[in-house]
PDB file of C-alpha atoms in Angstrom:
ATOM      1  CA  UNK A  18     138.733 169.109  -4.576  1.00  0.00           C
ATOM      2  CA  UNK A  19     140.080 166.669  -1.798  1.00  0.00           C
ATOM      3  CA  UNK A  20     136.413 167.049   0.063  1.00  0.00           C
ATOM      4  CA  UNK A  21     134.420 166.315  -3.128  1.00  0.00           C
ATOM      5  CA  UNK A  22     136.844 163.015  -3.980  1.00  0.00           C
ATOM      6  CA  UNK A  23     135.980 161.749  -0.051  1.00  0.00           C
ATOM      7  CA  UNK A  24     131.951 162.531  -0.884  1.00  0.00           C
ATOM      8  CA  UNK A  25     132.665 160.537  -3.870  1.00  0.00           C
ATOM      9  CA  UNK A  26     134.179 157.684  -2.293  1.00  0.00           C
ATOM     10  CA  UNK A  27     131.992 157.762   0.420  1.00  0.00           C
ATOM     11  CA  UNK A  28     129.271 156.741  -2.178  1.00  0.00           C
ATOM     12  CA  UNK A  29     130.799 154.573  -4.336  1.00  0.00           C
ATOM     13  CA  UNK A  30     130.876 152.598  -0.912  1.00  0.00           C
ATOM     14  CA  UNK A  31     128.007 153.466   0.085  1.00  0.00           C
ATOM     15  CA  UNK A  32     126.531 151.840  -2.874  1.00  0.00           C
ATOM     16  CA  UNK A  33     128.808 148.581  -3.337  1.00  0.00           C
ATOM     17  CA  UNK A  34     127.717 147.795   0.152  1.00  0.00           C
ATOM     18  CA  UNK A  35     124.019 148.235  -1.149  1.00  0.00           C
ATOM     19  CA  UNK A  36     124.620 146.328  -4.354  1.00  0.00           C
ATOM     20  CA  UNK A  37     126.589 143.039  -2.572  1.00  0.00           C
ATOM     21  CA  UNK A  38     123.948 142.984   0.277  1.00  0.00           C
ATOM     22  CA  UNK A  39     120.823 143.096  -1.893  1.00  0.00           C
ATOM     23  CA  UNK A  40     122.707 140.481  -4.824  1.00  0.00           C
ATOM     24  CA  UNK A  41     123.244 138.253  -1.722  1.00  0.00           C
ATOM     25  CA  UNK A  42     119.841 138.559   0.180  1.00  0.00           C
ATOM     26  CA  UNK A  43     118.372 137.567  -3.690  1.00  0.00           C
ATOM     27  CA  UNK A  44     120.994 134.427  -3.695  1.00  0.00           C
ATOM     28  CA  UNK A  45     120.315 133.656  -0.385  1.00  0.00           C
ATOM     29  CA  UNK A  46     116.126 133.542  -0.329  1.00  0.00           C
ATOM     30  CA  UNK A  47     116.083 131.481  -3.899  1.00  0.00           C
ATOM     31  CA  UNK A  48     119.063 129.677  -4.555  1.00  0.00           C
ATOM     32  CA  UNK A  49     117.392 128.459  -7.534  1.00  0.00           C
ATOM     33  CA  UNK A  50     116.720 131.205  -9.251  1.00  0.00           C
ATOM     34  CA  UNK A  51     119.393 131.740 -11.855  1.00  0.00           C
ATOM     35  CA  UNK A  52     119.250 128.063 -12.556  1.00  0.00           C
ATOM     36  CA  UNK A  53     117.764 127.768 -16.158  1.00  0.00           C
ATOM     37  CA  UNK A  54     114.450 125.782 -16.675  1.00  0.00           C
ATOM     38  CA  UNK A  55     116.153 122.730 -18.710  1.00  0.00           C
ATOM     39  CA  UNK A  56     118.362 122.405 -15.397  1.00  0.00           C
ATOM     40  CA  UNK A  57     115.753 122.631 -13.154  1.00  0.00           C
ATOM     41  CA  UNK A  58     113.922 119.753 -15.686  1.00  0.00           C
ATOM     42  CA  UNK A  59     116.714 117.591 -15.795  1.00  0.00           C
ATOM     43  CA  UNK A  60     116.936 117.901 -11.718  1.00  0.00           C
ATOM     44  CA  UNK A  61     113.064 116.772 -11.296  1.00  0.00           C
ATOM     45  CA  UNK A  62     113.750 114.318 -13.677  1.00  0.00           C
ATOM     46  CA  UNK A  63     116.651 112.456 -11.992  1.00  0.00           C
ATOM     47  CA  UNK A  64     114.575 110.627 -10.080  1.00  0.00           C
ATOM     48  CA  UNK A  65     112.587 108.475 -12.699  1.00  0.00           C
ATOM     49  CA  UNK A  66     116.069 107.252 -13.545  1.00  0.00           C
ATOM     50  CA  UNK A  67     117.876 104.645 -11.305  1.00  0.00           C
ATOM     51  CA  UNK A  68     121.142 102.178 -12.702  1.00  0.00           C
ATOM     52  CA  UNK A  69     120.709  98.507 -13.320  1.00  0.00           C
ATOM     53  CA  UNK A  70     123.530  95.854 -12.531  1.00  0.00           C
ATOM     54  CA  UNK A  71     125.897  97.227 -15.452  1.00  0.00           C
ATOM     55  CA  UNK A  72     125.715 100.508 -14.604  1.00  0.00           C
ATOM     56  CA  UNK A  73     123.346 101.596 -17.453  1.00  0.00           C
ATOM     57  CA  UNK A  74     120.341 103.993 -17.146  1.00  0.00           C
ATOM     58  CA  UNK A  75     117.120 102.562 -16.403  1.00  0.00           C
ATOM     59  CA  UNK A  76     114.060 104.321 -16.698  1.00  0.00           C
ATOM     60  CA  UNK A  77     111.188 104.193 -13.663  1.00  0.00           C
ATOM     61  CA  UNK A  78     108.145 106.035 -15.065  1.00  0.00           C
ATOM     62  CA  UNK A  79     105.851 103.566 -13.000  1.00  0.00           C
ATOM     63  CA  UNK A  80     104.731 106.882 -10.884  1.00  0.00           C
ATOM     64  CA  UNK A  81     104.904 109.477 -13.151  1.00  0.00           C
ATOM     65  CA  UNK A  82     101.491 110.884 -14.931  1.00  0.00           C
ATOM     66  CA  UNK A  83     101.236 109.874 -18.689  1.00  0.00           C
ATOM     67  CA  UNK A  84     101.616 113.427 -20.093  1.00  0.00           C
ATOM     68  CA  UNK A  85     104.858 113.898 -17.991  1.00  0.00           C
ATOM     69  CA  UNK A  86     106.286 110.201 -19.201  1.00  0.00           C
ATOM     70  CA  UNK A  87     105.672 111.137 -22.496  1.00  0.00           C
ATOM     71  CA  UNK A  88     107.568 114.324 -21.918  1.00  0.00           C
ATOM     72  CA  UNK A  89     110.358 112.261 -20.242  1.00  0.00           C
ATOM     73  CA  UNK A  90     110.696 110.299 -22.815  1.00  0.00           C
ATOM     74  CA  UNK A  91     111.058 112.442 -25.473  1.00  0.00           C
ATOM     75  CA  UNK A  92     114.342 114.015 -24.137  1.00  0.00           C
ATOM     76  CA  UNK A  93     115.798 111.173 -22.701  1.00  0.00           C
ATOM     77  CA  UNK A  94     118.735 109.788 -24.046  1.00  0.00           C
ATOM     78  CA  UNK A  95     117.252 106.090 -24.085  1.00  0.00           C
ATOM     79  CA  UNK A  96     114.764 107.601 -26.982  1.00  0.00           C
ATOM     80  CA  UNK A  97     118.298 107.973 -28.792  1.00  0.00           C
ATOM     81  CA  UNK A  98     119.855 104.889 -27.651  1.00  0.00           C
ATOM     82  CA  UNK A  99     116.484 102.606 -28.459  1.00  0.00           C
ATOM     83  CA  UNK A 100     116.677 104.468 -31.922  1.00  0.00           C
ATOM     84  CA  UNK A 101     120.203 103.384 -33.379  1.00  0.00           C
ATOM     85  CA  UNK A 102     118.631  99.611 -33.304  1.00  0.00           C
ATOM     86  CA  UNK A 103     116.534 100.784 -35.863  1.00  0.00           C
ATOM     87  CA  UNK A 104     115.542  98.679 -38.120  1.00  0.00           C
ATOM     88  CA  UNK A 105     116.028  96.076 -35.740  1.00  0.00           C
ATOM     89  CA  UNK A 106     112.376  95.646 -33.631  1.00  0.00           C
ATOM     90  CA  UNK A 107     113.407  92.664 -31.682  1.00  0.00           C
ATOM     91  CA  UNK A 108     116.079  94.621 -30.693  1.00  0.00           C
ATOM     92  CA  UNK A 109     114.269  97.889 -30.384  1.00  0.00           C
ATOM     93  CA  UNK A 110     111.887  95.824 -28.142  1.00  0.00           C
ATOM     94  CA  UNK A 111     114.251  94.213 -26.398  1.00  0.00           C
ATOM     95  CA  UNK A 112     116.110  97.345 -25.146  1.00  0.00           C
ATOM     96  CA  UNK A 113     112.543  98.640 -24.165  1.00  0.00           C
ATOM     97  CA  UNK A 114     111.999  95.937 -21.985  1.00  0.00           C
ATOM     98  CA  UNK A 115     115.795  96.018 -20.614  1.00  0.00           C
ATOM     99  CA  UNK A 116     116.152  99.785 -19.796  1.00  0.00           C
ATOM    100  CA  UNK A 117     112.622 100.815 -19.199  1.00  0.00           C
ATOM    101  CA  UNK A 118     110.786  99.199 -15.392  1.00  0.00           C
ATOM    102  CA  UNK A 119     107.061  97.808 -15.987  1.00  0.00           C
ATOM    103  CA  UNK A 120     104.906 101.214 -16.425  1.00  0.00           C
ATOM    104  CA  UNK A 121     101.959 102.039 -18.424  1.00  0.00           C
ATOM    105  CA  UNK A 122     104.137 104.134 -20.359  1.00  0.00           C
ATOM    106  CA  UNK A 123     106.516 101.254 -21.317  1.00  0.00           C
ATOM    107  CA  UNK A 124     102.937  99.277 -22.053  1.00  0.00           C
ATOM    108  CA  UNK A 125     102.071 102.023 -24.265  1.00  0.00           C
ATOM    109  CA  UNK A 126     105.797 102.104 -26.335  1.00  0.00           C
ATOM    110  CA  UNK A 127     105.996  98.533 -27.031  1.00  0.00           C
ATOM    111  CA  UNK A 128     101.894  98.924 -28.275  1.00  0.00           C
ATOM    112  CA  UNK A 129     103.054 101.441 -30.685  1.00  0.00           C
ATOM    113  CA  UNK A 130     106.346 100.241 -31.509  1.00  0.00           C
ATOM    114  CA  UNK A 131     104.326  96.838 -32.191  1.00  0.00           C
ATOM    115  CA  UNK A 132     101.684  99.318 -34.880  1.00  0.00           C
ATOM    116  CA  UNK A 133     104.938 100.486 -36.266  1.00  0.00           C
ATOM    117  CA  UNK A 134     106.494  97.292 -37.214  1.00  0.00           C
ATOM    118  CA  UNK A 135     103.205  95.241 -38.254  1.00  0.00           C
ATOM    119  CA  UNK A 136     102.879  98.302 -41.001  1.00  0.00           C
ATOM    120  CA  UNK A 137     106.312  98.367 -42.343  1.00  0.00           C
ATOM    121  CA  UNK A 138     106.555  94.516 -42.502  1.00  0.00           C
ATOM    122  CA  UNK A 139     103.611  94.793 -44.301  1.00  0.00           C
ATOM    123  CA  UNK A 140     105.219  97.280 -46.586  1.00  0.00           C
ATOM    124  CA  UNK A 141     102.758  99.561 -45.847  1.00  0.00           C
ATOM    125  CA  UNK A 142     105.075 102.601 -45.106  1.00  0.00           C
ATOM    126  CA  UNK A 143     108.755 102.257 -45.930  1.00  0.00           C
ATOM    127  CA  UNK A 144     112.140 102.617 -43.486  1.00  0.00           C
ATOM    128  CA  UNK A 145     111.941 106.482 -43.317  1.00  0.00           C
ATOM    129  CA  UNK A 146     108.344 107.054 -42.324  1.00  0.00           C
ATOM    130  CA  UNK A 147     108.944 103.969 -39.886  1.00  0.00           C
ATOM    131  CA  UNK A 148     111.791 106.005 -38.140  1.00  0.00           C
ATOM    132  CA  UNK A 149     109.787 108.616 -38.010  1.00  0.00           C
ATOM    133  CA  UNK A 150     106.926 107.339 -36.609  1.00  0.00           C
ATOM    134  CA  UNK A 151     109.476 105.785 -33.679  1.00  0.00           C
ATOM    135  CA  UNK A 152     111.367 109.003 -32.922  1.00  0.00           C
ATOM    136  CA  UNK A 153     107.918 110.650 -32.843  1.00  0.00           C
ATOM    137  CA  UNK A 154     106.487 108.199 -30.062  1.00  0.00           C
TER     138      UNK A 154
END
């Protein structure tokens, strides 16, 4: 009994010391690994972002590939910020042109945002379909 408890113990050992070594070899070669992909977006994405002189968020998509600004953009929380001055465009525009550095992206916002006013000015679409259109940019 005693000699079958010590040949049990000896491999429950035996097999912690296997598990912890191989969990931290794994932690050790990719550190990154059991980060989740939103983290390991929001990490990449830090550096398009920069403060102003108030401490606010600014937005530098100057280097950064249409496609990707786009993407940016979409799940920033300027996009949410420019959107509560809805129905507002001056103000919409101005916050653009405040918390967003000279890009072709920012050239392409204030285009559309521009498309998007003209047409509900002109009554052409109403306040709902004119939101939608902005949060969709």
């Amino acid at each position: 009994m005693l000699k079958g408890f010590i040949i049990l113990l000896g491999v429950g050992v035996a097999f912690a010391y296997f598990v912890f070594n191989f969990v931290g070899d794994v932690e050790r070669s990719d550190p990154d690994s059991f980060v989740s992909k939103d983290e390991r977006k929001q990490k990449e994405w830090a550096k398009y972002y920069t403060k102003d002189a108030l401490e606010n968020p600014v937005l530098d998509l100057k280097k950064a590939p249409m496609k990707l600004a786009k993407e940016i953009w979409a799940e920033s929380q300027l996009r949410q910020e420019m959107l509560s001055n809805f129905p507002d465009f001056e103000l919409v525009r101005n916050f653009v042109n405040e918390r967003l550095r000279p890009s072709p992206f920012r050239d392409y916002l204030l285009k559309k945002i521009d498309e998007i006013e003209t047409d509900y000015q002109a009554g052409t679409i109403d306040s709902e379909t004119a939101r939608k259109r902005l949060e969709s940019i």
